[in-house]
Coordinates of C-alpha atoms and ligand atoms in Angstrom, one line a residue:
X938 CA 93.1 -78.3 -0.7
X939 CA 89.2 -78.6 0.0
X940 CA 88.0 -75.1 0.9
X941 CA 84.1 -74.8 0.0
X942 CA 84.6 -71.1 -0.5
X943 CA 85.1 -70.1 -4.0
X944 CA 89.1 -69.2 -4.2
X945 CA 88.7 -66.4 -7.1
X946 CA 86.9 -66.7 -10.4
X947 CA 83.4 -66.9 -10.2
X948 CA 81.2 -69.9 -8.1
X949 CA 82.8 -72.5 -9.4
X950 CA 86.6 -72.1 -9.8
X951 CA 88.2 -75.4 -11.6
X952 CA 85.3 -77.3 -11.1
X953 CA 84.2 -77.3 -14.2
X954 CA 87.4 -78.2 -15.4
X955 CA 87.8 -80.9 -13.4
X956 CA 84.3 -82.2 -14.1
X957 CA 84.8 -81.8 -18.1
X958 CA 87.6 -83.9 -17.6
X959 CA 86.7 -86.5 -15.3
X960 CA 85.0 -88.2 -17.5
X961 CA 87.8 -88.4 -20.1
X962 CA 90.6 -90.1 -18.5
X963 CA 91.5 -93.2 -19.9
X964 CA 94.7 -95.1 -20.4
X965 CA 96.5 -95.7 -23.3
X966 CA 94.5 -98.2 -26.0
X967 CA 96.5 -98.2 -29.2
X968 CA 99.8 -98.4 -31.2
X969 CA 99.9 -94.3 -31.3
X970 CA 99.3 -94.3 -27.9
X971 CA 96.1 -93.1 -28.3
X972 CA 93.0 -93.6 -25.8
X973 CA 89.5 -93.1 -25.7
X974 CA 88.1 -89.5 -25.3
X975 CA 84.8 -90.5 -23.3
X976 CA 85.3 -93.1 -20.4
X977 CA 85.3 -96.5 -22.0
X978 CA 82.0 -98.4 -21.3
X979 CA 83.0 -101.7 -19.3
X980 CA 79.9 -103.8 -19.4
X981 CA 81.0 -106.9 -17.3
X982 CA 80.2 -109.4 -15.3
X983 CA 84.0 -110.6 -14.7
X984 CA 87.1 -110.6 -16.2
X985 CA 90.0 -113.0 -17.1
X986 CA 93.7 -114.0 -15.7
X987 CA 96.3 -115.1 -18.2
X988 CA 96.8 -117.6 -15.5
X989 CA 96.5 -118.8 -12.1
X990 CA 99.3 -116.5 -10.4
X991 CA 97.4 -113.9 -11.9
X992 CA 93.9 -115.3 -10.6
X993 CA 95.6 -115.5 -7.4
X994 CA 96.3 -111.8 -6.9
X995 CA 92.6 -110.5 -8.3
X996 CA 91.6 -113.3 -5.2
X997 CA 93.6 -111.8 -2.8
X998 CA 92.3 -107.8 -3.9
X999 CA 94.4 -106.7 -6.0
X1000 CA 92.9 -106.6 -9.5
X1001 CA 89.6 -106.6 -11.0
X1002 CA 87.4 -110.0 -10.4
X1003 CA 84.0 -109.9 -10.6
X1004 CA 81.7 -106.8 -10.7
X1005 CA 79.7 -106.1 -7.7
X1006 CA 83.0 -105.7 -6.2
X1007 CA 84.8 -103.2 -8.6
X1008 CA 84.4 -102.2 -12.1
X1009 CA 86.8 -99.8 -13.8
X1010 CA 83.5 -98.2 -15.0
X1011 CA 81.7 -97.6 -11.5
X1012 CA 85.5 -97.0 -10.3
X1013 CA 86.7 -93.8 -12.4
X1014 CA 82.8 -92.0 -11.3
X1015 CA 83.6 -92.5 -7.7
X1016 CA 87.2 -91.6 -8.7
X1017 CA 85.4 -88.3 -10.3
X1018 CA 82.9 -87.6 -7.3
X1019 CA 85.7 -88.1 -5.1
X1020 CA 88.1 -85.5 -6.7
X1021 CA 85.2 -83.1 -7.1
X1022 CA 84.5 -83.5 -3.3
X1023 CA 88.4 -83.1 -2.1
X1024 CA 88.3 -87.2 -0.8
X1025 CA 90.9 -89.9 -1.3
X1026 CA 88.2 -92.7 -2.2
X1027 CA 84.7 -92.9 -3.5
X1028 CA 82.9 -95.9 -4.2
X1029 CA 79.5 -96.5 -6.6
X1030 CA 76.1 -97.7 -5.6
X1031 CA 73.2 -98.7 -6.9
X1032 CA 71.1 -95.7 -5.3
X1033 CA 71.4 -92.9 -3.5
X1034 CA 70.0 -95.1 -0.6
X1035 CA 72.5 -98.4 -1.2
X1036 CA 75.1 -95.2 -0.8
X1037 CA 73.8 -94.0 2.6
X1038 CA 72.5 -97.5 4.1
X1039 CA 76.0 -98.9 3.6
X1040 CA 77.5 -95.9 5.1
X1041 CA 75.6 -95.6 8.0
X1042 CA 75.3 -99.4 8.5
X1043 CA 79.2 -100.1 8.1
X1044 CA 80.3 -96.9 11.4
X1045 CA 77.0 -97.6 13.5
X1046 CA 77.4 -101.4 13.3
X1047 CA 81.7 -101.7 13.3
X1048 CA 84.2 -100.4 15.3
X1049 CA 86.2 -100.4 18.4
X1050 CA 83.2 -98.7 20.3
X1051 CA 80.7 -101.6 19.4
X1052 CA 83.1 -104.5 17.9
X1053 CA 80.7 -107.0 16.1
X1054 CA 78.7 -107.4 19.5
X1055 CA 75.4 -105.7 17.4
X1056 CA 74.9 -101.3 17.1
X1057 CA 75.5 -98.3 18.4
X1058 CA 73.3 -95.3 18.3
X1059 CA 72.9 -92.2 15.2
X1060 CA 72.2 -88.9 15.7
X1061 CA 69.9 -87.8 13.0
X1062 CA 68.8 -84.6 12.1
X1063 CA 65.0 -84.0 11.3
X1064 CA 64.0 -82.7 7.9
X1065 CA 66.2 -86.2 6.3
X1066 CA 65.3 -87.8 2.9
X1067 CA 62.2 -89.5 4.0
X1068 CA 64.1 -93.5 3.0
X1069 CA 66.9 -92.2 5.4
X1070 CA 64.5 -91.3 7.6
X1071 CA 62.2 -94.4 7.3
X1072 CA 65.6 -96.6 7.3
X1073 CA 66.8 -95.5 10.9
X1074 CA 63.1 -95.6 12.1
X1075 CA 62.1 -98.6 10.7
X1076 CA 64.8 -101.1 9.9
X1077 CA 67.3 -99.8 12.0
X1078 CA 66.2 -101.3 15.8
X1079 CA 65.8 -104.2 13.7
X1080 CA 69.7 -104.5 13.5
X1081 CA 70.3 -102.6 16.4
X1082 CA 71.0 -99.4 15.7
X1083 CA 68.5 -96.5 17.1
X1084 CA 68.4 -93.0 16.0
X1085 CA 67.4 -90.1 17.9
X1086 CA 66.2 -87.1 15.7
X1087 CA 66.8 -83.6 16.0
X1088 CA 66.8 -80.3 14.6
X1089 CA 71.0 -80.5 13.8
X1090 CA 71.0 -77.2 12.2
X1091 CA 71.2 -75.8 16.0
X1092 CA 74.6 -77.6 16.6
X1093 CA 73.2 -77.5 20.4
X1094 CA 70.5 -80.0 19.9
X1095 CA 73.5 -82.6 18.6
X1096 CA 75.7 -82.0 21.6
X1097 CA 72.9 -82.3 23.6
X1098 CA 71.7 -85.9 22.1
X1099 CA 75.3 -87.3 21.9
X1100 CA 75.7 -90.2 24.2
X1101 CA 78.3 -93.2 25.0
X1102 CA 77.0 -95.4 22.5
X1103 CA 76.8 -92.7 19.3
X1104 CA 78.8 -94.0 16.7
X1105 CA 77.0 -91.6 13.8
X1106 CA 75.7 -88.0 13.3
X1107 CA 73.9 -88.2 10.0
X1108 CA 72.9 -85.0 8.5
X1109 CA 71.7 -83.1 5.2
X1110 CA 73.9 -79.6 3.7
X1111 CA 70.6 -78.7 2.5
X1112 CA 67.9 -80.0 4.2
X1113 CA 64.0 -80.7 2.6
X1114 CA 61.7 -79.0 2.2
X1115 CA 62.6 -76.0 4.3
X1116 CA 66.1 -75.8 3.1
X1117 CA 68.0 -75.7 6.5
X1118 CA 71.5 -75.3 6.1
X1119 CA 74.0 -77.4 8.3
X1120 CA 76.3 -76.1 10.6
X1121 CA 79.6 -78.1 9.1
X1122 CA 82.2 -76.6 10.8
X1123 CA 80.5 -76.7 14.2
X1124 CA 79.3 -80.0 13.5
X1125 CA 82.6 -81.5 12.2
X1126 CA 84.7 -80.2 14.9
X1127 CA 81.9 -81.6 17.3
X1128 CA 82.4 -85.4 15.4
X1129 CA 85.7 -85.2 16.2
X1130 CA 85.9 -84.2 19.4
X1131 CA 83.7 -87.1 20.5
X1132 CA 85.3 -89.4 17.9
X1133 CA 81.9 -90.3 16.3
X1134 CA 81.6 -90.7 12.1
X1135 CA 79.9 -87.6 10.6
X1136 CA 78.1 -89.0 7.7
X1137 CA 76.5 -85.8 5.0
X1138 CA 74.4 -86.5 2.5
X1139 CA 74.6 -84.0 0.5
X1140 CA 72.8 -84.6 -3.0
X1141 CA 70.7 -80.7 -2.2
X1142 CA 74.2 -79.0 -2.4
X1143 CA 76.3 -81.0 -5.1
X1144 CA 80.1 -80.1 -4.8
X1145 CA 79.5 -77.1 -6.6
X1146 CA 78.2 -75.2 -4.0
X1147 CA 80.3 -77.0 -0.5
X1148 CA 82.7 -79.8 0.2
X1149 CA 81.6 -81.3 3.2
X1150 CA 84.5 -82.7 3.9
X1151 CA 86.6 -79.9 4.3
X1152 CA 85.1 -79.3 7.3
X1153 CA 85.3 -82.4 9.3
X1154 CA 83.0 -84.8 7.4
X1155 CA 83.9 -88.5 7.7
X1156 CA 81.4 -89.7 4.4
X1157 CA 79.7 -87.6 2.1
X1158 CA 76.8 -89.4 0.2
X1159 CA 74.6 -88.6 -3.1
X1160 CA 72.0 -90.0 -4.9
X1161 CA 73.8 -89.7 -8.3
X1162 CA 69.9 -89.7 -9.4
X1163 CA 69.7 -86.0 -8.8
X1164 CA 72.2 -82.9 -9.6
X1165 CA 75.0 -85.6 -10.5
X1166 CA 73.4 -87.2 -13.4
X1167 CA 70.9 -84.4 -14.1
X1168 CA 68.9 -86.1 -16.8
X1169 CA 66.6 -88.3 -14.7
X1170 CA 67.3 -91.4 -16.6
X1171 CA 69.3 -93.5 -13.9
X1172 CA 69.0 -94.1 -9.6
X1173 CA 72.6 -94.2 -8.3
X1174 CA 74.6 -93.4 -5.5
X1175 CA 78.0 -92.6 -4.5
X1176 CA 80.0 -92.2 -1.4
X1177 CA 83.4 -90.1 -0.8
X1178 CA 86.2 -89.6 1.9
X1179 CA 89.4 -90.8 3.3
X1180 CA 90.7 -94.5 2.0
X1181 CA 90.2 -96.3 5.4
X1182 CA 86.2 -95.3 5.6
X1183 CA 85.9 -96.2 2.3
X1184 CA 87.2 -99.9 2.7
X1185 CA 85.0 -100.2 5.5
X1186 CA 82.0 -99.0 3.6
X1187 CA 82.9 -101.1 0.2
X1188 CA 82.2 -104.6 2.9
X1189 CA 78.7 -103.4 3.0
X1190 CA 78.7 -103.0 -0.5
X1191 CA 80.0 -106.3 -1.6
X1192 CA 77.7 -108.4 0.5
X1193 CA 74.4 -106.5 0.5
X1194 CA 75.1 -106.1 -3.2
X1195 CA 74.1 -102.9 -3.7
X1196 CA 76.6 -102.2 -6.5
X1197 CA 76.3 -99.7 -9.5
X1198 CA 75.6 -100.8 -13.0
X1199 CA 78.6 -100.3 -15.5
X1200 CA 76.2 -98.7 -17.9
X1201 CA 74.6 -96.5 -15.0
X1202 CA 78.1 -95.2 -14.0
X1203 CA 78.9 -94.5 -17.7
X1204 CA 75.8 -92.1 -18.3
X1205 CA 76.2 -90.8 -14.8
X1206 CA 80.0 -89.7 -16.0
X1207 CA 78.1 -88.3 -19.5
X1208 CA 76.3 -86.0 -16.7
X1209 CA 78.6 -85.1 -14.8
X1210 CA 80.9 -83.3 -17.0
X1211 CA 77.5 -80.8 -17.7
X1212 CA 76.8 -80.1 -14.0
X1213 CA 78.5 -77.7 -12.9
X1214 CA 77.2 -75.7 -15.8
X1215 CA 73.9 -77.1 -15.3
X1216 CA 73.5 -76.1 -11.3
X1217 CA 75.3 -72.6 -11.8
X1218 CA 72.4 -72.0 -14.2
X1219 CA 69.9 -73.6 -11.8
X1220 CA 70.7 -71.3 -9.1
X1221 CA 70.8 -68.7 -10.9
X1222 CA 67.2 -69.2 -11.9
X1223 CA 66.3 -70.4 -8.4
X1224 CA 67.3 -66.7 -6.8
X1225 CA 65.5 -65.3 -9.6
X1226 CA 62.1 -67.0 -8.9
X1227 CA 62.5 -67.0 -4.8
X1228 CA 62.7 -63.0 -5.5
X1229 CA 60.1 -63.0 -7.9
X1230 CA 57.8 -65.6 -5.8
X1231 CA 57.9 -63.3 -3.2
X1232 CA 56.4 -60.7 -5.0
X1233 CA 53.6 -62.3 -6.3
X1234 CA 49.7 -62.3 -4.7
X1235 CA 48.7 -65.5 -3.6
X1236 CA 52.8 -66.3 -1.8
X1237 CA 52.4 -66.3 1.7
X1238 CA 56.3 -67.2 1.7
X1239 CA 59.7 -67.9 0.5
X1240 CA 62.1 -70.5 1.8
X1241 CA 65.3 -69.9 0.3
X1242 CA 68.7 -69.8 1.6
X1243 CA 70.0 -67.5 -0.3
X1244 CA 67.5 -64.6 1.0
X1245 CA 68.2 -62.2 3.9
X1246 CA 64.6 -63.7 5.0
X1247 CA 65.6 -67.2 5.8
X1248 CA 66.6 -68.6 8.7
X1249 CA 69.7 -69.9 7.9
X1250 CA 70.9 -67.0 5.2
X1251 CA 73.9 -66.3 7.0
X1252 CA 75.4 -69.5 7.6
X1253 CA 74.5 -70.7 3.8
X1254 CA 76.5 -67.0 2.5
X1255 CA 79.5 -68.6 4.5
X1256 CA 79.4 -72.1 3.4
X1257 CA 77.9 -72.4 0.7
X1258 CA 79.1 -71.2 -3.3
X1259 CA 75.3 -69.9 -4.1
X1260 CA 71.6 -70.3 -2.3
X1261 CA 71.1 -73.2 -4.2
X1262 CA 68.8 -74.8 -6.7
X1263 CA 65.4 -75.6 -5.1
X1264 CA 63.0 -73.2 -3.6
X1265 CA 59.8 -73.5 -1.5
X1266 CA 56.9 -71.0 -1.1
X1267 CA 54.1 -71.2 1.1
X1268 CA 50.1 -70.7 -0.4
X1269 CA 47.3 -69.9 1.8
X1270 CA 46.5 -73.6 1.9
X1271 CA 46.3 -77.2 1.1
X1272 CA 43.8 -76.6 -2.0
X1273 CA 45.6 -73.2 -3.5
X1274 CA 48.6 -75.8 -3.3
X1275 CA 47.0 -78.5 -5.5
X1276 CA 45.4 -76.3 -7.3
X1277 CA 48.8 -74.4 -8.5
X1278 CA 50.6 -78.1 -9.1
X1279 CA 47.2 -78.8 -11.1
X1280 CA 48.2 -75.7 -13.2
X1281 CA 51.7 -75.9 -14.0
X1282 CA 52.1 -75.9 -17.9
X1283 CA 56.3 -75.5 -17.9
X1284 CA 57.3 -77.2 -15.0
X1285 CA 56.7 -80.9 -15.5
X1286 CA 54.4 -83.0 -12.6
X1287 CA 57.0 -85.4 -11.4
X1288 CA 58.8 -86.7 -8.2
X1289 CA 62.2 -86.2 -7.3
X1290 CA 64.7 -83.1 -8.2
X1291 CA 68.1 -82.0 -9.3
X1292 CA 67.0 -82.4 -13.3
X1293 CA 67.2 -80.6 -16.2
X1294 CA 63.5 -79.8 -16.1
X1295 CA 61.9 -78.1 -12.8
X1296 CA 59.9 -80.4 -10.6
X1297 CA 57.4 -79.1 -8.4
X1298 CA 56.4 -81.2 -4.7
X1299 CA 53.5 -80.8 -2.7
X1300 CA 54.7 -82.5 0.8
X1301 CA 51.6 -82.4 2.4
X1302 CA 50.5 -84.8 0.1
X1303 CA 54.0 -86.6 -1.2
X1304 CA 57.0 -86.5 0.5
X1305 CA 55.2 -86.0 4.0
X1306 CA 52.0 -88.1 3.2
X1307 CA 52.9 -90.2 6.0
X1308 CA 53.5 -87.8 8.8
X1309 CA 50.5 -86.4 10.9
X1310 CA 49.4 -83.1 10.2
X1311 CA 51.0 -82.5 14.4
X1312 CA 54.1 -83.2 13.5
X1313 CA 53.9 -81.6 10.2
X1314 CA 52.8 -78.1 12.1
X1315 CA 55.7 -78.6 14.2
X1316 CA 58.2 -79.2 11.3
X1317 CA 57.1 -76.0 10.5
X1318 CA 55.5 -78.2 6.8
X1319 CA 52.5 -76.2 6.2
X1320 CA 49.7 -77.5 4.1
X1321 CA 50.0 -74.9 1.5
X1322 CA 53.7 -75.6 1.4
X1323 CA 55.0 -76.3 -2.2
X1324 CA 58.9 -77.1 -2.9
X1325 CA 59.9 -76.4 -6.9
X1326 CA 63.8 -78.1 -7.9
X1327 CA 64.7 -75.6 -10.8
X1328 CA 65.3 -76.6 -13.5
X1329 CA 67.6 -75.2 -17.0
X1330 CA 64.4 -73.9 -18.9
X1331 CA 64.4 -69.8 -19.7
X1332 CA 63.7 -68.5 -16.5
X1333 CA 61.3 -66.1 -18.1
X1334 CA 59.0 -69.3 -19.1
X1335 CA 59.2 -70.8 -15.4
X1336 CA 58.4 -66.8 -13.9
X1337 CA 55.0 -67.3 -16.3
X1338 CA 54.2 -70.5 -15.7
X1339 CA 54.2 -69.7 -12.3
X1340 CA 52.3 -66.2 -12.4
X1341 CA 49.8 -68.0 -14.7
X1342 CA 49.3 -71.1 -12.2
X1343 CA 49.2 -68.8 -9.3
X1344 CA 46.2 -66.9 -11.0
Ligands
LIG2079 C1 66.9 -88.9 -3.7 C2 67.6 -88.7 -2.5 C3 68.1 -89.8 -1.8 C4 67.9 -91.2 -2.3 O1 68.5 -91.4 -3.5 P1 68.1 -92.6 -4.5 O2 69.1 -92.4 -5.6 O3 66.7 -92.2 -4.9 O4 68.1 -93.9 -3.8 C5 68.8 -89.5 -0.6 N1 69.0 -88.3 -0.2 C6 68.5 -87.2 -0.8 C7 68.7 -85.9 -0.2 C8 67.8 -87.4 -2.0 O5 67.3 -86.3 -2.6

């Protein structure tokens, strides 16, 4: 069923269909039969039993009881992420990082390797959402499970850091800022074959342009924050895949709370049914400007999967639908970096990505504040390194604001 090639069609085959209407499905609420076209809004804390045989089945997990559990709200956008993904479950979070902390807690921590006897050991790749990465590094001993990082697009580097107590590979589809593509076939069939939990966050890619688990993921993760909602008015996450790892995931849920908000999962739906519209158009613009970009004085270079130049061109033509929706140039240096960011007129001066307007980054001085400038030179994160999420305005506007802030 889950092929992340394109069957015929254009980029998004069904998709779009399927997102339209995921939003939209609602059971019967009147005499006619009738039903709400948009996804009913269920703002509750709780809900009520007729009586106590009733209570006693919503205790013993088979009905609604009380929110940060389930909600039929935060249920039918999971429901949604997981048809759009290919999975059998999804759940809601609070965050993209609720999503992935509960996911990679509930398969390092649990299991027949480890038992409840404290955690195992993840193998995650470099180039991570700096909370993922600040989560394994920082509060992860502190529950005992330790990460070793490495550069997972070369499948090599994961087979090589696999040991007996590996319970999780945790990688990106797109990785940031330099837009590494992931191995998922080679990396799934890997999981497998050593019976460890391949967890993908893949918020850069959306399941417009891959399914990760089509090829052998165990979890997919996104911060609904991004592509999903598009709007940058809500944080949420979600999780996707197969009934059993979503039970297990959905215990870390309930009791470190980090539930979604009815009202969150109710705009999030309102997003979703524009996205794949939205990123098809974001890509579009995003090969537009890497080719332009690349062309203009002042651009030392282009990171962007979707050009013959990148390292990873090949792989992202076979997995993935397009070259994606955020680009990254290189400038001579730190100060022609600010100085362009300074300049932007169009693209709007904020943090994160995935929205309807473009969002420039400097990581030198954001997302990799943190990180010496050693092992920034050996991430290969120049200090004239700039990463742009593109957004839906008219391309032509972005090209000049661009040209103008390069100048
Ligand atoms: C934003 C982001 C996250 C974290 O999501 P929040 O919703 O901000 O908690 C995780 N992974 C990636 C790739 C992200 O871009």
């Amino acid at each position: 069923m889950a092929s992340s090639r394109p069957a015929a069609g254009g980029p998004f085959p069904r998709l779009d269909t399927r997102a339209v209407h995921a939003a939209s499905a609602s059971p019967p609420l009147g005499a006619a039969g009738e039903s709400p076209h948009a996804a009913p809004l269920y703002q509750t804390a709780n809900f009520t039993y007729p009586d106590s045989a009733a209570a006693d089945r919503a205790a013993a997990g088979g009905a609604y009881l009380y929110s940060r559990d389930a909600n039929p709200t935060t249920d039918a956008l999971a429901r949604a992420l997981a048809d759009l993904e290919g999975g059998a479950a999804g759940l809601s979070f609070a965050s993209g990082m609720a999503a992935i902390a509960s996911a990679v807690f509930a398969f390092a921590t649990d299991g027949d390797k480890g038992g409840d006897k404290g955690g195992g050991e993840v193998i995650a790749s470099e180039g991570l959402y700096g909370g993922s990465t600040e989560l394994l590094a920082e509060l992860g001993p502190r529950h005992g499970v330790h990460t070793r990082f490495v550069p997972a697009w070369d499948v090599d580097t994961v087979r090589a850091a696999l040991g007996p107590r590996t319970r999780v590979i945790l990688i990106e589809t797109i990785t940031n800022p330099l837009l590494r593509v992931a191995d998922l076939p080679a990396l799934g069939a890997l999981a497998a074959e050593r019976g460890v939990a391949l967890i993908v966050d893949s918020t850069f890619a959306t399941p417009c342009l891959c399914r990760p688990l089509s090829h052998g993921a165990t979890v997919v993760a996104h911060s609904i924050s991004k592509y999903v909602s598009g709007h940058g008015d809500l944080i949420g996450g979600v999780t996707v895949g197969s009934a059993e790892a979503m039970s297990r995931v959905r215990r870390y849920r309930l009791l470190l709370g980090g539930m979604m908000d009815p009202f969150c999962a109710w705009l999030a739906l309102r997003g979703l049914r524009t996205m794949p519209l939205r990123v098809e158009r974001q890509c579009k613009s995003a090969a537009y400007l890497a080719d332009r970009l690349a062309a203009m004085p002042g651009v030392v270079r282009v990171h962007y999967p979707g050009r013959a130049d990148h390292p990873d061109s090949a792989r992202a033509r076979e997995l993935l639908a397009t070259g994606g929706a955020m680009v990254s140039f290189e400038l001579a240096g730190a100060a022609a970096a600010r100085r362009l960011y300074d300049r932007l007129r169009v693209v709007a001066r904020a943090a994160s990505l995935g929205e309807v307007s473009s969002l420039p980054t400097h990581p030198a001085s954001f997302s990799h504040r943190g990180v010496s400038a050693g092992e920034r030179a050996r991430l290969g994160i120049t200090d004239g390194l700039l990463r742009l999420s593109v957004g839906i305005e008219a391309v032509e506007d972005l090209e000049d604001d661009l040209r103008q802030a390069l100048g």
